[in-house]
Coordinates of C-alpha atoms and ligand atoms in Angstrom, one line a residue:
M23 CA -3.9 8.6 6.3
R24 CA -0.6 8.1 8.2
L25 CA 1.4 5.1 7.2
I26 CA 4.8 3.5 7.7
L27 CA 6.3 1.2 5.1
L28 CA 8.6 -1.2 6.9
G29 CA 10.9 -3.7 5.3
P30 CA 14.5 -4.5 4.4
P31 CA 16.5 -2.6 1.7
G32 CA 15.1 -3.5 -1.7
A33 CA 11.8 -4.8 -0.4
G34 CA 9.8 -2.4 -2.6
K35 CA 8.9 0.3 -0.1
G36 CA 9.9 3.2 -2.5
T37 CA 8.1 1.5 -5.4
Q38 CA 4.9 1.0 -3.5
A39 CA 5.1 4.5 -1.9
Q40 CA 5.2 6.1 -5.3
R41 CA 2.0 4.3 -6.2
I42 CA 0.3 5.3 -2.9
V43 CA 1.3 8.9 -3.6
E44 CA -0.4 8.8 -7.0
K45 CA -3.6 7.2 -5.8
Y46 CA -4.1 8.9 -2.4
G47 CA -2.3 12.2 -2.9
I48 CA -0.4 12.1 0.3
P49 CA 3.4 12.8 0.3
Q50 CA 6.1 10.1 0.5
L51 CA 8.7 11.0 3.2
S52 CA 11.8 9.0 2.5
T53 CA 14.6 9.6 4.8
G54 CA 17.0 8.0 2.3
D55 CA 16.0 10.5 -0.4
M56 CA 16.2 13.4 2.1
L57 CA 19.6 12.4 3.2
R58 CA 20.8 11.9 -0.4
A59 CA 19.5 15.4 -1.2
A60 CA 21.5 16.7 1.8
V61 CA 24.6 14.9 0.6
A62 CA 24.2 16.4 -2.9
A63 CA 23.7 19.9 -1.5
Q64 CA 26.8 19.4 0.7
T65 CA 24.9 20.6 3.8
E66 CA 26.3 20.0 7.3
I67 CA 24.0 17.0 7.7
G68 CA 25.0 15.7 4.3
K69 CA 28.6 15.9 5.1
Q70 CA 28.0 13.9 8.4
A71 CA 25.8 11.3 6.6
K72 CA 27.8 10.6 3.5
A73 CA 30.4 8.2 4.8
L74 CA 27.9 6.3 6.9
M75 CA 25.5 5.9 4.0
D76 CA 28.3 4.8 1.6
A77 CA 29.2 2.1 4.1
G78 CA 25.6 1.0 4.6
K79 CA 25.5 2.1 8.2
L80 CA 22.6 4.0 9.8
V81 CA 22.8 7.7 10.3
S82 CA 22.4 8.9 13.9
D83 CA 18.9 9.0 15.3
D84 CA 19.1 12.7 16.2
V85 CA 19.8 13.7 12.6
V86 CA 17.0 11.7 11.0
I87 CA 14.5 12.5 13.7
G88 CA 15.3 16.2 13.2
I89 CA 14.7 16.1 9.4
V90 CA 11.5 14.1 9.7
S91 CA 10.1 16.3 12.5
E92 CA 10.7 19.4 10.4
R93 CA 9.2 17.8 7.2
I94 CA 6.1 16.6 9.0
D95 CA 5.2 20.1 10.1
A96 CA 4.8 21.2 6.4
D97 CA 1.3 21.9 5.2
D98 CA 1.2 19.1 2.7
C99 CA 1.5 16.6 5.6
A100 CA -1.7 17.8 7.3
K101 CA -3.9 15.1 5.7
G102 CA -1.3 12.4 6.0
F103 CA 1.9 11.0 4.7
I104 CA 3.8 7.8 4.0
L105 CA 7.0 7.2 6.0
D106 CA 9.4 5.2 3.8
G107 CA 12.6 4.0 5.5
F108 CA 11.7 5.8 8.8
P109 CA 11.6 4.9 11.7
R110 CA 14.5 2.5 11.5
T111 CA 15.3 2.1 15.2
L112 CA 13.3 1.8 18.4
A113 CA 14.5 5.3 19.4
Q114 CA 13.2 6.7 16.1
A115 CA 9.9 4.9 16.6
D116 CA 9.4 6.4 20.1
A117 CA 10.3 9.8 18.7
T118 CA 7.7 9.4 16.0
E119 CA 5.0 8.6 18.5
A120 CA 5.9 11.7 20.5
M121 CA 6.0 13.9 17.3
L122 CA 2.5 12.7 16.2
A123 CA 1.1 13.0 19.7
R124 CA 2.3 16.6 19.8
K125 CA 0.3 17.2 16.6
G126 CA -2.7 15.4 18.1
V127 CA -2.7 12.6 15.5
S128 CA -1.6 9.0 15.3
L129 CA -0.5 6.3 12.9
D130 CA -3.1 4.4 11.0
K131 CA -1.1 1.4 9.8
V132 CA 2.4 0.0 9.6
I133 CA 2.7 -2.2 6.5
E134 CA 5.6 -4.6 6.7
I135 CA 6.8 -5.8 3.3
R136 CA 8.4 -9.3 3.6
V137 CA 11.0 -10.4 1.1
E138 CA 13.7 -13.1 1.3
D139 CA 17.4 -12.0 1.5
E140 CA 18.5 -13.7 -1.8
V141 CA 15.8 -11.7 -3.7
L142 CA 16.8 -8.5 -2.0
A143 CA 20.3 -8.7 -3.4
Q144 CA 19.0 -9.1 -6.9
R145 CA 16.6 -6.2 -6.5
I146 CA 19.2 -3.9 -5.2
A147 CA 21.8 -4.8 -7.8
G148 CA 19.3 -4.0 -10.7
R149 CA 17.8 -0.8 -9.2
Y150 CA 18.0 2.6 -10.9
T151 CA 15.9 5.7 -10.9
C152 CA 15.1 8.6 -13.3
A153 CA 17.6 11.4 -12.6
N154 CA 14.9 14.0 -13.3
C155 CA 11.7 12.8 -11.5
G156 CA 12.9 9.9 -9.3
T157 CA 10.7 7.2 -10.7
G158 CA 12.1 3.8 -9.8
Y159 CA 13.0 1.1 -12.3
H160 CA 14.8 -2.2 -12.4
D161 CA 17.1 -3.8 -15.1
T162 CA 14.9 -6.8 -15.5
N163 CA 11.9 -6.5 -13.1
L164 CA 10.6 -3.1 -14.1
K165 CA 11.9 -1.6 -17.3
P166 CA 10.6 1.7 -18.9
K167 CA 8.1 1.1 -21.7
V168 CA 10.5 2.6 -24.2
E169 CA 14.1 1.6 -23.4
G170 CA 16.1 4.5 -22.0
V171 CA 13.2 6.8 -21.7
C172 CA 11.4 7.5 -18.4
D173 CA 7.7 6.6 -18.6
K174 CA 6.7 9.5 -16.3
C175 CA 8.7 12.5 -17.6
G176 CA 10.4 11.4 -20.8
S177 CA 13.9 12.0 -19.4
T178 CA 16.8 9.9 -20.8
E179 CA 19.0 10.4 -17.8
F180 CA 19.1 7.7 -15.1
K181 CA 21.1 7.2 -12.0
R182 CA 22.2 4.4 -9.6
R183 CA 22.9 4.7 -5.9
P184 CA 26.6 4.4 -4.8
D185 CA 25.5 2.2 -1.9
D186 CA 23.6 -0.3 -4.2
N187 CA 26.6 -2.7 -4.4
A188 CA 27.1 -6.2 -3.1
E189 CA 29.4 -5.4 -0.1
T190 CA 27.2 -2.6 1.2
V191 CA 24.1 -4.7 0.9
M192 CA 25.3 -7.1 3.5
T193 CA 26.0 -4.3 6.0
R194 CA 22.5 -2.8 5.3
L195 CA 20.8 -6.1 5.8
Q196 CA 22.6 -6.6 9.1
A197 CA 21.6 -3.1 10.2
Y198 CA 18.0 -4.0 9.2
Y199 CA 17.9 -7.2 11.2
K200 CA 19.7 -5.7 14.2
E201 CA 18.2 -2.2 14.5
T202 CA 15.0 -2.1 12.5
S203 CA 13.3 -5.6 12.7
P204 CA 12.5 -5.1 16.4
L205 CA 9.9 -2.5 15.1
I206 CA 7.8 -5.4 13.8
G207 CA 7.1 -6.5 17.4
Y208 CA 6.8 -2.9 18.6
Y209 CA 4.0 -2.1 16.1
Y210 CA 2.4 -5.5 16.4
A211 CA 2.0 -4.8 20.2
K212 CA 0.3 -1.6 19.3
G213 CA -2.1 -3.3 17.0
K214 CA -0.9 -1.3 14.0
L215 CA 1.1 -4.0 12.1
V216 CA 0.0 -5.7 8.8
S217 CA 2.5 -7.9 7.1
I218 CA 2.3 -8.6 3.3
D219 CA 4.1 -10.8 0.9
G220 CA 6.6 -8.7 -0.9
M221 CA 7.8 -11.6 -3.1
A222 CA 4.8 -11.2 -5.3
A223 CA 4.7 -9.2 -8.5
I224 CA 4.7 -5.4 -8.1
E225 CA 1.1 -5.1 -9.2
D226 CA 0.0 -7.8 -6.7
V227 CA 1.8 -6.1 -3.8
T228 CA 0.0 -2.8 -4.8
A229 CA -3.3 -4.6 -4.8
E230 CA -2.6 -6.0 -1.3
I231 CA -1.8 -2.6 0.0
D232 CA -4.9 -1.1 -1.7
K233 CA -7.0 -3.7 0.1
I234 CA -5.5 -2.6 3.5
L235 CA -5.9 1.1 2.7
S236 CA -9.4 0.9 1.5
S237 CA -10.5 -0.6 4.8
L238 CA -9.1 2.3 6.8
Ligands
ADP17 P1 13.1 -0.2 -1.1 O1 12.6 1.2 -1.2 O2 12.3 -1.0 -0.1 O3 14.6 -0.2 -0.8 P2 12.6 -0.3 -4.0 O4 11.2 0.1 -4.1 O5 13.6 0.7 -4.4 O6 12.9 -0.9 -2.5 O7 12.7 -1.6 -4.9 C1 14.0 -2.2 -5.1 C2 14.1 -2.6 -6.6 O8 13.3 -3.8 -6.8 C3 13.7 -1.6 -7.6 O9 14.5 -1.6 -8.7 C4 12.2 -2.0 -8.0 O10 11.9 -1.7 -9.3 C5 12.3 -3.6 -7.8 N1 11.0 -4.1 -7.2 C6 10.2 -3.5 -6.2 N2 9.2 -4.3 -5.9 C7 9.3 -5.4 -6.7 C8 8.6 -6.7 -6.8 N3 7.4 -6.9 -6.0 N4 9.0 -7.6 -7.7 C9 10.1 -7.4 -8.4 N5 10.9 -6.3 -8.3 C10 10.5 -5.3 -7.5
ADP18 P1 16.7 1.4 1.1 O1 15.8 2.0 0.0 O2 17.7 0.5 0.5 O3 15.9 0.8 2.2 P2 17.2 4.1 2.0 O4 17.3 4.9 0.8 O5 16.0 4.1 2.9 O6 17.6 2.6 1.6 O7 18.5 4.5 3.0 C1 19.8 4.6 2.5 C2 20.7 4.9 3.6 O8 20.4 6.2 4.2 C3 20.8 3.9 4.7 O9 21.6 2.8 4.5 C4 21.2 4.8 5.9 O10 22.6 5.0 5.8 C5 20.5 6.1 5.6 N1 19.2 6.2 6.3 C6 18.0 6.3 5.6 N2 17.0 6.4 6.5 C7 17.5 6.3 7.7 C8 17.0 6.3 9.1 N3 15.7 6.4 9.3 N4 17.9 6.1 10.1 C9 19.2 6.1 9.9 N5 19.8 6.0 8.7 C10 18.9 6.2 7.6
ZN19 ZN1 11.3 10.7 -15.0

């Protein structure tokens, strides 16, 4: 199963991807996570990406296409994967088509998660993750069962992203509408697009996605 989760920052792509991983056993390929790992490891790519990410601007197509292309060739992607936050430009979408064609496979579905801008700001402001296992939480929308303890791994360390602040959110939304939203038409024209209501509760969005995936 080869999927793309498409949607603005804070739409719930990462949250839903974690659930698809658990249920279907295919890896989540998040370019945001990969870039943050590169920044933390202070690699050449990380050094280039950091300032752009902090400002909420997109990293260059060449860089992200390079890291996804390498990741997709790993064995655990043979049965499928979920692309979360990639592709984000038409150039990245074309590169994805070429990459998959080279491997003799193709995308099954592109799931667009729709959420209104006002709600996105609230979701991003309250977002945090487990520092140990990466499970996502929210200050009010999705708290751990026991306060301060990760449901998944029991860790008591959590972290917030430096770019999850009010000023950067505006830039990221603009980048989404300008660079990424044209992909909606791109995949619609290919007959691959399904759009779902991301304003619904997390469990309801998961159920919608399950319906789509079980029909593949
Ligand atoms: P994205 O990966 O699209 O940027 P996330 O999955 O990180 O978005 O979600 C952003 C924040 O909103 C997280 O804190 C998450 O817990 C919360 N969230 C995700 N989906 C929903 C939803 N359907 N309703 C309420 N809050 C949600
Ligand atoms: P969100 O979860 O809010 O949608 P991500 O974690 O996907 O955000 O991305 C964080 C930042 O990483 C982006 O603002 C951008 O700077 C960079 N980034 C991630 N994926 C891409 C991509 N496919 N192309 C260009 N830049 C990217
Ligand atoms: Zn954890």
